[in-house]
Amino acid sequence: LPMVIDHLSKPKIKDQKIDDWKKDLQAAAKFPNIYCKLSGMVTEADWENWKPADLKPYVDVAMEAFGPQRCMYGSDWPVCELAARYEIAFSALNEVLGDISTEEQNAIFGDTAKKFYGLK
C-alpha cells in the first residue's frame, strides 16, 4: 500500500528541532512504499521571520532519506499564504534544493506524484 507523508511530517522548524523528527523520518524512509511530500514548511517556520536557509536542513534530511524518486512537491496553497505568498514559498524550495539535476527536478515537481497517484 503506497503512503505519503504530507508536509514533511510537520517538523518544528521555528524551534529548530530536528533530531527526533529526523530519526522518525529516516525510519519511515526504510519502507519503499512510503513517499514524502515537500510541502508545508513555511507555516512550520517563524511566519514573520523565516528564510530559505531555515528550511534547508529539513529538505536535506528528506532528500537524503527518500531520494528524489520518493519526494514530491506540494504547494500547500492556500495555507502557505499565512507565512508567505505562494511564489515566495515555491522559490524558497527551489533555492534550498540547489543545483539538482533536471531528472531530479522532474521527479520532485511531477514524475514522483504521477507515479504515486497513478497519473498520466
PDB file of C-alpha atoms in Angstrom:
ATOM      1  CA  LEU A   1       0.000   0.000   0.000  1.00  0.00           C
ATOM      2  CA  PRO A   2       1.681   3.268  -1.074  1.00  0.00           C
ATOM      3  CA  MET A   3       1.590   6.033   1.538  1.00  0.00           C
ATOM      4  CA  VAL A   4       2.719   9.652   1.515  1.00  0.00           C
ATOM      5  CA  ILE A   5       3.934  11.719   4.448  1.00  0.00           C
ATOM      6  CA  ASP A   6       2.450  15.179   3.961  1.00  0.00           C
ATOM      7  CA  HIS A   7       4.194  18.386   4.958  1.00  0.00           C
ATOM      8  CA  LEU A   8       7.491  16.612   5.751  1.00  0.00           C
ATOM      9  CA  SER A   9       5.680  15.282   8.822  1.00  0.00           C
ATOM     10  CA  LYS A  10       5.390  18.820  10.254  1.00  0.00           C
ATOM     11  CA  PRO A  11       8.911  19.395  11.648  1.00  0.00           C
ATOM     12  CA  LYS A  12       9.361  22.091  14.291  1.00  0.00           C
ATOM     13  CA  ILE A  13      11.296  24.435  12.007  1.00  0.00           C
ATOM     14  CA  LYS A  14      10.513  27.530  14.073  1.00  0.00           C
ATOM     15  CA  ASP A  15      12.142  25.938  17.130  1.00  0.00           C
ATOM     16  CA  GLN A  16      14.955  24.407  15.026  1.00  0.00           C
ATOM     17  CA  LYS A  17      14.193  20.975  16.469  1.00  0.00           C
ATOM     18  CA  ILE A  18      15.410  18.302  14.104  1.00  0.00           C
ATOM     19  CA  ASP A  19      16.848  15.274  15.940  1.00  0.00           C
ATOM     20  CA  ASP A  20      13.688  13.334  16.885  1.00  0.00           C
ATOM     21  CA  TRP A  21      11.941  14.312  13.641  1.00  0.00           C
ATOM     22  CA  LYS A  22      14.982  13.220  11.613  1.00  0.00           C
ATOM     23  CA  LYS A  23      15.115   9.846  13.346  1.00  0.00           C
ATOM     24  CA  ASP A  24      11.407   9.234  12.697  1.00  0.00           C
ATOM     25  CA  LEU A  25      11.580  10.331   9.056  1.00  0.00           C
ATOM     26  CA  GLN A  26      14.607   8.134   8.405  1.00  0.00           C
ATOM     27  CA  ALA A  27      12.781   5.181   9.973  1.00  0.00           C
ATOM     28  CA  ALA A  28       9.776   5.755   7.694  1.00  0.00           C
ATOM     29  CA  ALA A  29      12.038   6.016   4.643  1.00  0.00           C
ATOM     30  CA  LYS A  30      13.219   2.447   5.180  1.00  0.00           C
ATOM     31  CA  PHE A  31       9.859   1.299   3.803  1.00  0.00           C
ATOM     32  CA  PRO A  32       9.927   1.553  -0.010  1.00  0.00           C
ATOM     33  CA  ASN A  33       6.166   2.163  -0.197  1.00  0.00           C
ATOM     34  CA  ILE A  34       6.396   5.408   1.793  1.00  0.00           C
ATOM     35  CA  TYR A  35       6.901   8.722  -0.016  1.00  0.00           C
ATOM     36  CA  CYS A  36       7.449  12.236   1.349  1.00  0.00           C
ATOM     37  CA  LYS A  37       5.795  15.458   0.250  1.00  0.00           C
ATOM     38  CA  LEU A  38       7.963  18.579   0.341  1.00  0.00           C
ATOM     39  CA  SER A  39       5.240  20.946   1.495  1.00  0.00           C
ATOM     40  CA  GLY A  40       4.025  22.938   4.453  1.00  0.00           C
ATOM     41  CA  MET A  41       7.450  24.117   5.547  1.00  0.00           C
ATOM     42  CA  VAL A  42       6.934  27.881   5.663  1.00  0.00           C
ATOM     43  CA  THR A  43       3.989  27.518   8.036  1.00  0.00           C
ATOM     44  CA  GLU A  44       6.154  25.446  10.392  1.00  0.00           C
ATOM     45  CA  ALA A  45       8.817  28.177  10.408  1.00  0.00           C
ATOM     46  CA  ASP A  46       8.600  31.579  12.102  1.00  0.00           C
ATOM     47  CA  TRP A  47       5.857  33.169   9.973  1.00  0.00           C
ATOM     48  CA  GLU A  48       7.245  36.683  10.367  1.00  0.00           C
ATOM     49  CA  ASN A  49      10.967  35.953  10.231  1.00  0.00           C
ATOM     50  CA  TRP A  50      11.883  32.879   8.204  1.00  0.00           C
ATOM     51  CA  LYS A  51      14.388  32.491   5.390  1.00  0.00           C
ATOM     52  CA  PRO A  52      15.065  29.652   2.934  1.00  0.00           C
ATOM     53  CA  ALA A  53      18.141  28.595   4.924  1.00  0.00           C
ATOM     54  CA  ASP A  54      15.804  27.684   7.829  1.00  0.00           C
ATOM     55  CA  LEU A  55      14.164  25.047   5.612  1.00  0.00           C
ATOM     56  CA  LYS A  56      17.340  23.557   4.158  1.00  0.00           C
ATOM     57  CA  PRO A  57      18.285  21.090   6.935  1.00  0.00           C
ATOM     58  CA  TYR A  58      14.803  19.563   6.783  1.00  0.00           C
ATOM     59  CA  VAL A  59      14.710  19.289   2.993  1.00  0.00           C
ATOM     60  CA  ASP A  60      18.215  17.809   3.048  1.00  0.00           C
ATOM     61  CA  VAL A  61      17.130  15.096   5.502  1.00  0.00           C
ATOM     62  CA  ALA A  62      14.089  14.203   3.379  1.00  0.00           C
ATOM     63  CA  MET A  63      16.084  14.140   0.152  1.00  0.00           C
ATOM     64  CA  GLU A  64      18.788  12.004   1.712  1.00  0.00           C
ATOM     65  CA  ALA A  65      16.298   9.607   3.300  1.00  0.00           C
ATOM     66  CA  PHE A  66      13.807   9.232   0.428  1.00  0.00           C
ATOM     67  CA  GLY A  67      15.690  10.458  -2.628  1.00  0.00           C
ATOM     68  CA  PRO A  68      14.011  12.434  -5.405  1.00  0.00           C
ATOM     69  CA  GLN A  69      12.216   9.313  -6.657  1.00  0.00           C
ATOM     70  CA  ARG A  70      10.115   9.260  -3.457  1.00  0.00           C
ATOM     71  CA  CYS A  71       9.933  13.011  -2.748  1.00  0.00           C
ATOM     72  CA  MET A  72       7.279  15.181  -4.347  1.00  0.00           C
ATOM     73  CA  TYR A  73       6.460  18.859  -4.259  1.00  0.00           C
ATOM     74  CA  GLY A  74       3.271  20.049  -2.624  1.00  0.00           C
ATOM     75  CA  SER A  75       2.223  23.705  -2.842  1.00  0.00           C
ATOM     76  CA  ASP A  76       0.336  23.838   0.459  1.00  0.00           C
ATOM     77  CA  TRP A  77      -1.654  26.646  -1.125  1.00  0.00           C
ATOM     78  CA  PRO A  78      -3.600  28.487   0.233  1.00  0.00           C
ATOM     79  CA  VAL A  79      -2.341  27.613   3.724  1.00  0.00           C
ATOM     80  CA  CYS A  80       1.212  28.701   2.847  1.00  0.00           C
ATOM     81  CA  GLU A  81      -0.155  32.237   2.449  1.00  0.00           C
ATOM     82  CA  LEU A  82      -0.197  32.509   6.256  1.00  0.00           C
ATOM     83  CA  ALA A  83       3.599  32.793   6.156  1.00  0.00           C
ATOM     84  CA  ALA A  84       4.465  33.689   2.551  1.00  0.00           C
ATOM     85  CA  ARG A  85       2.986  34.254  -0.869  1.00  0.00           C
ATOM     86  CA  TYR A  86       2.926  31.090  -2.955  1.00  0.00           C
ATOM     87  CA  GLU A  87       5.648  32.413  -5.272  1.00  0.00           C
ATOM     88  CA  ILE A  88       7.984  33.023  -2.334  1.00  0.00           C
ATOM     89  CA  ALA A  89       7.386  29.593  -0.798  1.00  0.00           C
ATOM     90  CA  PHE A  90       7.969  27.928  -4.195  1.00  0.00           C
ATOM     91  CA  SER A  91      11.119  29.953  -4.787  1.00  0.00           C
ATOM     92  CA  ALA A  92      12.426  29.068  -1.313  1.00  0.00           C
ATOM     93  CA  LEU A  93      12.157  25.345  -2.023  1.00  0.00           C
ATOM     94  CA  ASN A  94      13.949  25.770  -5.347  1.00  0.00           C
ATOM     95  CA  GLU A  95      16.710  27.708  -3.603  1.00  0.00           C
ATOM     96  CA  VAL A  96      17.059  25.065  -0.901  1.00  0.00           C
ATOM     97  CA  LEU A  97      17.182  22.225  -3.428  1.00  0.00           C
ATOM     98  CA  GLY A  98      20.116  23.957  -5.099  1.00  0.00           C
ATOM     99  CA  ASP A  99      21.719  22.569  -8.220  1.00  0.00           C
ATOM    100  CA  ILE A 100      19.933  19.271  -8.576  1.00  0.00           C
ATOM    101  CA  SER A 101      19.798  17.557 -11.946  1.00  0.00           C
ATOM    102  CA  THR A 102      16.963  18.018 -14.418  1.00  0.00           C
ATOM    103  CA  GLU A 103      15.971  14.403 -13.777  1.00  0.00           C
ATOM    104  CA  GLU A 104      15.739  15.073 -10.021  1.00  0.00           C
ATOM    105  CA  GLN A 105      13.742  18.270 -10.635  1.00  0.00           C
ATOM    106  CA  ASN A 106      11.354  16.379 -12.900  1.00  0.00           C
ATOM    107  CA  ALA A 107      10.898  13.720 -10.226  1.00  0.00           C
ATOM    108  CA  ILE A 108      10.188  16.170  -7.406  1.00  0.00           C
ATOM    109  CA  PHE A 109       7.976  18.512  -9.428  1.00  0.00           C
ATOM    110  CA  GLY A 110       5.883  15.935 -11.244  1.00  0.00           C
ATOM    111  CA  ASP A 111       7.126  12.444 -12.008  1.00  0.00           C
ATOM    112  CA  THR A 112       7.047  11.147  -8.430  1.00  0.00           C
ATOM    113  CA  ALA A 113       3.480  12.418  -7.939  1.00  0.00           C
ATOM    114  CA  LYS A 114       2.425  10.896 -11.269  1.00  0.00           C
ATOM    115  CA  LYS A 115       3.835   7.549 -10.206  1.00  0.00           C
ATOM    116  CA  PHE A 116       2.374   7.710  -6.685  1.00  0.00           C
ATOM    117  CA  TYR A 117      -1.120   8.825  -7.722  1.00  0.00           C
ATOM    118  CA  GLY A 118      -1.196   6.799 -10.947  1.00  0.00           C
ATOM    119  CA  LEU A 119      -1.491   9.884 -13.170  1.00  0.00           C
ATOM    120  CA  LYS A 120      -0.504  10.207 -16.821  1.00  0.00           C
TER     121      LYS A 120
END
